[in-house]
XYZ file of C-alpha atoms in Angstrom:
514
model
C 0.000 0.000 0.000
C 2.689 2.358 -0.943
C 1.101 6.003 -1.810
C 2.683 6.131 -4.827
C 0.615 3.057 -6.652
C -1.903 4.269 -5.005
C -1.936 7.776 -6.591
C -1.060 5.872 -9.851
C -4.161 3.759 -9.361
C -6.409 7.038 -9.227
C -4.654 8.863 -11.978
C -5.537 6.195 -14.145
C -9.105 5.592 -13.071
C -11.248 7.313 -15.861
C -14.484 7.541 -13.778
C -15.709 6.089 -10.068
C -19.029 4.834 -9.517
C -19.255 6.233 -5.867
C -16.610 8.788 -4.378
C -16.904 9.735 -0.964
C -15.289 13.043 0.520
C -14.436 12.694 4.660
C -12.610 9.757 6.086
C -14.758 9.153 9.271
C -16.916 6.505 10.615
C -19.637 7.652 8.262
C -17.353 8.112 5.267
C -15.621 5.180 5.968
C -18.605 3.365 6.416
C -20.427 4.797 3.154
C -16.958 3.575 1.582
C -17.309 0.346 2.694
C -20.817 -0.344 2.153
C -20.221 0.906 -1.501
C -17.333 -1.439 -2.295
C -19.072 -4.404 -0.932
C -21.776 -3.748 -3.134
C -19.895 -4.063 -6.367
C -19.814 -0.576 -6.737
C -16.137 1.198 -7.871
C -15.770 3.391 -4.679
C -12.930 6.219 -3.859
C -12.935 7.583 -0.512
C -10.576 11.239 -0.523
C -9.651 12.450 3.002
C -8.097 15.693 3.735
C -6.489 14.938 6.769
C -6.002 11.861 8.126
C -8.461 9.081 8.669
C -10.431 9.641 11.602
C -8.378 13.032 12.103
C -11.317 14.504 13.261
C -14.602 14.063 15.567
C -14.180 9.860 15.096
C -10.586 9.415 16.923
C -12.464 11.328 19.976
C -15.482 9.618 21.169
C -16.423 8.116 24.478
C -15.298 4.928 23.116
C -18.722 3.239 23.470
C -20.691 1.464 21.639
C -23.928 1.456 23.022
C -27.837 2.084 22.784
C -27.654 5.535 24.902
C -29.274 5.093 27.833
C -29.605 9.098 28.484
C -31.362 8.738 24.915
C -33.701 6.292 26.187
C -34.917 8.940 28.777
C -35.171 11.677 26.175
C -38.022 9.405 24.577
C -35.760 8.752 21.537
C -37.014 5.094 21.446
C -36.260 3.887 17.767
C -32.650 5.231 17.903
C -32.121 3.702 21.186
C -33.269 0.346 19.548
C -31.875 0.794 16.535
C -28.303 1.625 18.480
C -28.710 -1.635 20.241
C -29.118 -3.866 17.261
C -26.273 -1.905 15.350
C -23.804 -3.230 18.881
C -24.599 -6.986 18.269
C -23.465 -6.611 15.013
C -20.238 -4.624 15.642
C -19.470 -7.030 18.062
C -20.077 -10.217 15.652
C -18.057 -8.043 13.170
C -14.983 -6.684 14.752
C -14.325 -8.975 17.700
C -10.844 -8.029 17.758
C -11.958 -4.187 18.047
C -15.507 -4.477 20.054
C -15.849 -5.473 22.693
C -18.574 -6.340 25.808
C -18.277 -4.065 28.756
C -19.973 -4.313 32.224
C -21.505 -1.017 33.666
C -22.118 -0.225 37.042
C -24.469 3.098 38.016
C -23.954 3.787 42.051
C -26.695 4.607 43.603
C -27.003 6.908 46.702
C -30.986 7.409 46.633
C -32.814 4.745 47.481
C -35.593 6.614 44.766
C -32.627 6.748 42.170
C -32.452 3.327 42.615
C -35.944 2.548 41.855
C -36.106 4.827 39.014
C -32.666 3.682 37.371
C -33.786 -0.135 37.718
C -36.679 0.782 35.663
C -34.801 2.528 33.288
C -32.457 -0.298 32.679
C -35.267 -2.977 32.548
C -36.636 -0.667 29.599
C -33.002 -1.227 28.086
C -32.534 -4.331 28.202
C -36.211 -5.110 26.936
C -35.349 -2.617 23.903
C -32.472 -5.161 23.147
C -34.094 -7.883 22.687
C -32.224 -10.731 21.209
C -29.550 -8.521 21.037
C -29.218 -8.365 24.686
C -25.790 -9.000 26.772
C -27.167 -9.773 29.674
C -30.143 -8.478 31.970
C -29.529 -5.784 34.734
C -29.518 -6.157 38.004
C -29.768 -4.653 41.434
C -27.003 -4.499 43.656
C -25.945 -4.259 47.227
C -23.367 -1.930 48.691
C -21.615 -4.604 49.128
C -21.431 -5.881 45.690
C -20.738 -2.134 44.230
C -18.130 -1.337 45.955
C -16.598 -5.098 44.748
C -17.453 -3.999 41.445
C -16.155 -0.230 41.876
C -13.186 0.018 44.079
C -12.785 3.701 44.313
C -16.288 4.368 44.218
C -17.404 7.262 47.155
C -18.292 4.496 50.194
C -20.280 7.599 51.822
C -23.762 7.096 51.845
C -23.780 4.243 49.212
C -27.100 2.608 48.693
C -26.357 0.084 46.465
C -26.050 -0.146 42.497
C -27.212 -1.398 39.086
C -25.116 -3.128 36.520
C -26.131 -3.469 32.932
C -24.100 -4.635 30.121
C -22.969 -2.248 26.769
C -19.932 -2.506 24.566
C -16.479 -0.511 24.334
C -14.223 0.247 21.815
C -11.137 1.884 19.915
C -12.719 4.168 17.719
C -9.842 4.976 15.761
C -8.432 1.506 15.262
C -12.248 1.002 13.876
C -11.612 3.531 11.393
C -8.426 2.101 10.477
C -10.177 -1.359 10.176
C -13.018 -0.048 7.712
C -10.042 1.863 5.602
C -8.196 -1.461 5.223
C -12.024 -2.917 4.633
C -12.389 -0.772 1.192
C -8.964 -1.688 -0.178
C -10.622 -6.029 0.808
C -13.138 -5.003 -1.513
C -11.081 -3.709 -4.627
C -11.346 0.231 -3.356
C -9.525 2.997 -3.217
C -8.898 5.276 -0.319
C -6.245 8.022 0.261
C -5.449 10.466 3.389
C -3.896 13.818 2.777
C -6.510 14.484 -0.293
C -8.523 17.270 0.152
C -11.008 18.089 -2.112
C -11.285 21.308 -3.040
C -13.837 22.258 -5.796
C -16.694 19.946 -7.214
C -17.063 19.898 -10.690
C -20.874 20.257 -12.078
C -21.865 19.306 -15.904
C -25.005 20.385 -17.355
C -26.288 21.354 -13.988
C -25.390 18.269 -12.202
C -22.681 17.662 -10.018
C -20.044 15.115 -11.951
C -16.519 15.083 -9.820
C -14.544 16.508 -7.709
C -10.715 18.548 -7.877
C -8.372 17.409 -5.173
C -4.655 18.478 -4.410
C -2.017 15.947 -2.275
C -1.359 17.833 0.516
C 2.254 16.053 0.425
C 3.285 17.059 -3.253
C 0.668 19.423 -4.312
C -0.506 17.445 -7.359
C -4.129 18.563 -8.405
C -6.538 16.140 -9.796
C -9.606 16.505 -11.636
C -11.489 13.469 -10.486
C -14.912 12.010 -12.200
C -17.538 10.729 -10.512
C -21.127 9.295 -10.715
C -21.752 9.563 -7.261
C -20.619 11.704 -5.015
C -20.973 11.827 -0.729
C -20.592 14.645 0.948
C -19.532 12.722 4.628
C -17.093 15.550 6.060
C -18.770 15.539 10.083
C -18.341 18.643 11.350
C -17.285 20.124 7.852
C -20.080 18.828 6.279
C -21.380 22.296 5.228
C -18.341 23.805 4.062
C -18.661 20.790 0.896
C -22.331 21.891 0.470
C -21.167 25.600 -0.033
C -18.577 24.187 -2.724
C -21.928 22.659 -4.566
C -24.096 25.527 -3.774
C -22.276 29.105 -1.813
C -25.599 29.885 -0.547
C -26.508 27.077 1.132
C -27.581 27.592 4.832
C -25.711 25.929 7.747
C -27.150 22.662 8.717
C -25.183 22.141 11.849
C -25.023 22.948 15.093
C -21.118 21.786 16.170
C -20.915 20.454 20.118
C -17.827 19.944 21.578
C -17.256 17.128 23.833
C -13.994 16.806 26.259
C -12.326 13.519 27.827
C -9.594 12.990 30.656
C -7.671 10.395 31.167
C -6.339 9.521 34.811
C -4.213 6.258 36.441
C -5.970 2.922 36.560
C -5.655 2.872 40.535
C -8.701 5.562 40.847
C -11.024 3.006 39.518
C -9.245 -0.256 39.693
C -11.529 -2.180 37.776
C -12.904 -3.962 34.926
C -16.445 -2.395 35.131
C -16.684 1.214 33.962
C -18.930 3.295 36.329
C -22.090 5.279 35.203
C -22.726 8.294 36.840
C -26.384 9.021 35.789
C -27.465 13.064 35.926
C -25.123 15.802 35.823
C -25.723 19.234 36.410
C -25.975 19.459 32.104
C -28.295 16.908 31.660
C -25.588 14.712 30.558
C -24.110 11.768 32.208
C -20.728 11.106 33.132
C -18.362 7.520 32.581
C -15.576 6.529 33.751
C -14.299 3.828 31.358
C -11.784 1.376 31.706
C -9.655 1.729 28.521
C -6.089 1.172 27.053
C -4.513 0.488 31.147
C -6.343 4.264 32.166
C -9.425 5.316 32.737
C -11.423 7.210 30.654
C -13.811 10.039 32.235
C -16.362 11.713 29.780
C -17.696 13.790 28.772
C -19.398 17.149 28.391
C -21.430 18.917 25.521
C -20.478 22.600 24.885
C -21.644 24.449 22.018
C -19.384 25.827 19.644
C -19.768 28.265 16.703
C -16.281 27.305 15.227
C -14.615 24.150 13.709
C -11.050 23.823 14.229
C -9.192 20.606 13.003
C -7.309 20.801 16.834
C -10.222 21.308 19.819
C -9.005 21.781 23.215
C -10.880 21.012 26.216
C -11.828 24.171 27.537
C -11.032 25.081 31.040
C -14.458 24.827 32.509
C -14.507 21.632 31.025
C -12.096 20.272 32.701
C -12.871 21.818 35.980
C -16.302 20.235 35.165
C -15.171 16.357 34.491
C -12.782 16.363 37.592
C -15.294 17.982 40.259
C -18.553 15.442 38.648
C -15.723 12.212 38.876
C -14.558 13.678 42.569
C -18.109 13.496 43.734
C -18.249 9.853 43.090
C -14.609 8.001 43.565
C -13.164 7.959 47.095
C -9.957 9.859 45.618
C -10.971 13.027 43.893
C -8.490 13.440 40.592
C -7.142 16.607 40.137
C -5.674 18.365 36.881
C -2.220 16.469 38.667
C -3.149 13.483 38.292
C -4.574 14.241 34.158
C -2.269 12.201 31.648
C -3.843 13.083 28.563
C -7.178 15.563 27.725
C -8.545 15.489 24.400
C -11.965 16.926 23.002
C -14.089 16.089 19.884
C -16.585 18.232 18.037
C -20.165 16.379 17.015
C -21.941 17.073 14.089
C -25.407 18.007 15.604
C -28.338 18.991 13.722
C -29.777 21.843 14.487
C -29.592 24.135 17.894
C -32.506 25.125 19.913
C -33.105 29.086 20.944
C -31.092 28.771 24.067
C -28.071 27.686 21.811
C -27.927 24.252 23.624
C -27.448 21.459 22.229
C -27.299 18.739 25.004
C -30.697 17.682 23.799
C -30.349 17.604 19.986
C -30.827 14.802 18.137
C -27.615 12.697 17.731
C -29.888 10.771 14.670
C -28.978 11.451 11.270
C -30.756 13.474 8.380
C -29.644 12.696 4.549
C -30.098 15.470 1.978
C -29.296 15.772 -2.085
C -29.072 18.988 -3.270
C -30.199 19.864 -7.125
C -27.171 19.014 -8.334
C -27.403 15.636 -6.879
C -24.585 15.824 -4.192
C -25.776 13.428 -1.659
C -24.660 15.169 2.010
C -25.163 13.305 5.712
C -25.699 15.328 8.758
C -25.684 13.866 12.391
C -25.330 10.277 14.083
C -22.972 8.481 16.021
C -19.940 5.704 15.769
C -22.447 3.310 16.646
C -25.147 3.226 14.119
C -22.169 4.246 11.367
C -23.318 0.803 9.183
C -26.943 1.561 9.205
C -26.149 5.406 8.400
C -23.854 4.048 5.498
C -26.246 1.455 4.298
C -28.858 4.721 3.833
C -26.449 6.704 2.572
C -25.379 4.378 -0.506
C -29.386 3.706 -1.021
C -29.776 7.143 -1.610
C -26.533 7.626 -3.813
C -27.678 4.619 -6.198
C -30.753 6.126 -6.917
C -29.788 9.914 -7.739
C -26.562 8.661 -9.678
C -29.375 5.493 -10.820
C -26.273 3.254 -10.619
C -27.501 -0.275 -10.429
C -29.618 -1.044 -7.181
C -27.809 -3.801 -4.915
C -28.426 -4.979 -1.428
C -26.160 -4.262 1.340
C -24.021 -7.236 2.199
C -22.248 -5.187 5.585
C -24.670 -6.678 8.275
C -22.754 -10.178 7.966
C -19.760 -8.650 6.491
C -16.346 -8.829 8.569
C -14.261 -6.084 8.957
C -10.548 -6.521 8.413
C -8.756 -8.352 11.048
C -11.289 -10.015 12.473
C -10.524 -12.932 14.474
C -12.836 -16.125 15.265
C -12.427 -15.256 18.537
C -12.847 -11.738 20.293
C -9.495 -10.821 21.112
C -7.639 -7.940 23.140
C -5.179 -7.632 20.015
C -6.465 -4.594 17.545
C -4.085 -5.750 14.851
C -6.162 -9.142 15.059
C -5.300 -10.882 12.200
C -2.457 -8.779 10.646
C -0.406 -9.754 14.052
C 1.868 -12.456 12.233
C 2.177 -9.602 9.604
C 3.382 -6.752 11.648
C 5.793 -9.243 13.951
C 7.395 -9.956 11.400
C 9.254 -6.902 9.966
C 12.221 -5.810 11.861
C 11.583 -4.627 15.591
C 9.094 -6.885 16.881
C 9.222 -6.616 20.610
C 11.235 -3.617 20.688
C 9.608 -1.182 22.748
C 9.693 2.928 22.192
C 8.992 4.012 25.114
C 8.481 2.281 28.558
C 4.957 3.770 29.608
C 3.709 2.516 25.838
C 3.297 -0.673 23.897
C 3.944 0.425 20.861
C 6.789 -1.362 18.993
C 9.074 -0.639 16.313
C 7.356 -3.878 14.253
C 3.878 -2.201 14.905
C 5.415 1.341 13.404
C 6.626 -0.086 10.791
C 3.576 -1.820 9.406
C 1.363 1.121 10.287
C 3.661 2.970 8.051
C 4.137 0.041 4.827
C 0.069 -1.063 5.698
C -1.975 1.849 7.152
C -0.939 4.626 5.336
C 0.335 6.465 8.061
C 2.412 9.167 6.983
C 3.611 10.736 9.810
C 4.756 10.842 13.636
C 0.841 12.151 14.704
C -0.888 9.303 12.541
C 1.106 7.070 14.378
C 0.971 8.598 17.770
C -2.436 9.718 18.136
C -4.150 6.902 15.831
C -2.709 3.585 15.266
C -1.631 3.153 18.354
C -3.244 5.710 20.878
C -0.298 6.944 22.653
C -1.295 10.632 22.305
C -4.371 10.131 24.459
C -3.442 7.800 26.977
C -0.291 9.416 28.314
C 0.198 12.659 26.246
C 4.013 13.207 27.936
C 5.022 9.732 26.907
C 3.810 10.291 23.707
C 6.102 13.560 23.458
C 9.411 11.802 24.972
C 8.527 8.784 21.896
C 8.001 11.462 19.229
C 11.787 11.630 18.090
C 11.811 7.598 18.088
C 9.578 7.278 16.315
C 9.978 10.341 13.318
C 13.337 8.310 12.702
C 11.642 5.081 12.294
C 8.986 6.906 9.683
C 11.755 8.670 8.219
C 13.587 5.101 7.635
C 10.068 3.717 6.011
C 9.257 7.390 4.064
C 12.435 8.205 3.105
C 12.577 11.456 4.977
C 15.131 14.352 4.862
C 16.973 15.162 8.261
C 15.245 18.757 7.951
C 11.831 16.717 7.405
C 12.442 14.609 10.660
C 13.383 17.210 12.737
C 10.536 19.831 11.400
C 7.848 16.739 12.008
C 9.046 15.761 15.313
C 8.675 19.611 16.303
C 5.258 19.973 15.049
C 3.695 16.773 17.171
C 5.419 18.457 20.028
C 3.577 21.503 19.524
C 0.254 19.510 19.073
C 0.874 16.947 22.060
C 1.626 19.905 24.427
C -2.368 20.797 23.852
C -3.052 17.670 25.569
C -1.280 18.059 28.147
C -4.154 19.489 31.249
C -2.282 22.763 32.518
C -2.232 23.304 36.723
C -4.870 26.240 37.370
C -3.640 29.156 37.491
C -3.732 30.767 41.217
């Protein structure tokens, strides 16, 4: 998967039946969907894959229980099909994960076992496993680190976890399975119209500056957050359709929640709840919902938000954290529809809306990592018939993603394991707070199409947002490995190295200021 065949591949590609602009779950997903179809798909990507909103979720993969109190029923049920079949599809990526909501009402109690019940009769067959009431006793063995103070009891329930970015890398490898085509550092930046309709696209590499004039029968607007910036290339006066939230994460020591279950802290002052998530040796707390009226590539958590996270976990583990005790802090921005008059948008739909403009550019708006397959599967419906390319059934309910093992595994390379162990490195460690190996670098770089220190740091493996200073102290290890694989210049290495310094030092949580 060297870039350069694969740049030869589209230069020589007269037309595509389905090109898809944003390298997300959903574009990734649309990409996938389309290639399993039959159809010939390109998927261009300005940044990297999963740059954006999709390498910073909650990690979940789940029904949305807040969701189910909102009275959003059919996405809640919808949500919980779309988990079983993640988790029969990506076993090596997906995984089951036991909740645990501590209760200190005995009314909370009631109300939350009802809530649950509803769940869990929502999932039907695709139920993990029924909730149930606990003691004290049994919550604090299920939670140690949970506040002992006034402890009633507690409810488990089952939902799934994830690594949302390895899942994006899965689906990209997914579309070159299925005979397509999909590139990082692409951007598009014009669509091409003929006799009124839209027919292609013009993209430049971001690496060489090579502009190409691309043709297309379909094309998918599926840029999240950016979404409305490719309807203004098809149309300047289109209005905005989105209402961007930001969303912020910490990430503290396993030894505040020492623990297998993740705990569920049910009602914050937002309307939100908060987790805290086992994940990658940390713990994951998250998250909050802040409107913003901007889009950058890099979001920050916010000061409040972190202030917010820390106090809402203190409340409810034995240990308060403090902004100490933060090793990495990372936000996402969601592409909500809509915003109600009070500019909130804690209660706005995280469902999906489809629109094709005149010229026949198909855009997405909304949804989440977990109903990606059943957004996709829409998506390409809707494509087939404006671009009336022929009409096929999706195959991507049953359809495995790549590396899928027989057997759920802990292992996100899954299958490709034998393949990355053996290039040269295997075993050798970067860095002694990370697992990441010179092997694993290597065939991110020759398999994944990383292309440079953050893709490998912040993406394939997730060093960036587990441990944000470790990730800094690896960065120079690991620009000369990719300069090795790449071929870079000294000048190259060193300016690359510098630049995910600059980035990683935004993750870093500052001390407040006195």
């Amino acid at each position: 998967m060297r870039r350069p065949a694969l740049l030869a591949h589209l230069r020589t590609t007269p037309c595509w039946d389905v090109l898809v602009i944003g390298g997300g779950a959903t574009g990734l997903g649309c990409a996938v969907d389309a290639a399993a179809r039959g159809h010939l798909t390109l998927l261009l990507e300005a940044h990297d894959f999963a740059k954006g909103t999709s390498s910073r979720s909650t990690k979940l993969i789940h029904g949305g229980v807040r969701y189910l109190a909102q009275g959003r029923i059919g996405l809640v049920r919808e949500a919980l099909a779309e988990r079983s079949i993640l988790l029969a599809n990506a076993p090596h990526l997906v995984h089951p994960q036991r909740f645990v909501v501590p209760v200190y009402r005995q009314w909370d109690r009631l109300m939350l076992g009802v809530g649950l019940t509803a769940y869990d009769w929502l999932a039907g067959r695709h139920s993990l496993g029924p909730s149930r009431l606990l003691s004290p006793a049994d919550t604090l063995a299920a939670l140690p680190g949970v506040r002992r103070e006034g402890l009633v009891g507690g409810i488990a329930y089952q939902d799934a976890r994830f690594d949302d970015a390895r899942l994006a890398i899965s689906l990209m490898r997914t579309v070159f399975d299925l005979g397509g085509l999909a590139l990082n550092y692409l951007p598009v930046t014009g669509l091409r119209h003929a006799a009124g309709r839209i027919s292609g696209v013009d993209a430049r590499d971001a690496e060489t500056g090579e502009v190409f004039a691309i043709e297309a029968k379909a094309i998918i607007n599926a840029a999240g957050v950016w979404a409305d910036e490719v309807r203004r290339l098809d149309n300047p006066e289109s209005p905005a359709q989105l209402a961007p939230s930001q969303g912020a994460h910490l990430v503290i020591d396993r030894d505040f929640l020492p623990a297998d279950t993740a705990l569920l802290i049910p009602q914050t002052p937002d309307g939100r709840v908060l987790f805290a998530i086992p994940w990658q040796g940390k713990v994951l707390l998250g998250t909050t919902d802040t409107p913003r009226r901007d889009t950058p590539l890099e979001p920050l958590p916010l000061d409040e938000e972190v202030d917010f996270i820390l106090a809402t976990a203190g409340r409810y583990l034995s240990r308060p954290p403090t902004r100490a005790d933060v090793r990495s802090g990372f936000a996402g921005l969601r592409p909500l529809i809509g915003a109600d008059q009070n500019g909130s948008t804690a209660a706005l739909s995280r469902e999906h809306v489809i629109r094709t403009s005149p010229t026949g550019l198909v855009s997405v708006a909304g949804g989440k990592w977990t109903t990606y397959r059943h957004m996709a599967r829409q998506i390409v419906d809707q494509a087939e018939a404006v671009a009336r390319l022929p009409r096929r059934p999706s195959p991507t309910a049953t359809l495995h993603l790549h590396g899928a093992t027989a057997d759920p595994t802990d292992d996100v390379l899954g299958t490709d394991r034998p393949l990355a162990d053996a290039l040269p490195g295997a075993g050798v460690s970067l860095h002694p707070r990370l697992t990441l190996t010179e092997a694993e670098l290597r065939h991110a770089v020759r398999f994944e199409l990383a292309r440079d220190v953050e893709d490998i740091l912040a993406r394939r493996h997730r060093a960036l947002f587990i441990d944000a200073r470790a990730a800094i102290e690896a960065a120079e290890a690991v620009a000369a490995i990719v300069a090795d694989e790449l071929g870079w210049s000294d000048e190259r290495r060193r300016e690359r190295t510098k630049a995910f310094h600059q980035l990683a030092e935004g993750f870093c949580v500052k001390q407040a200021v006195a």
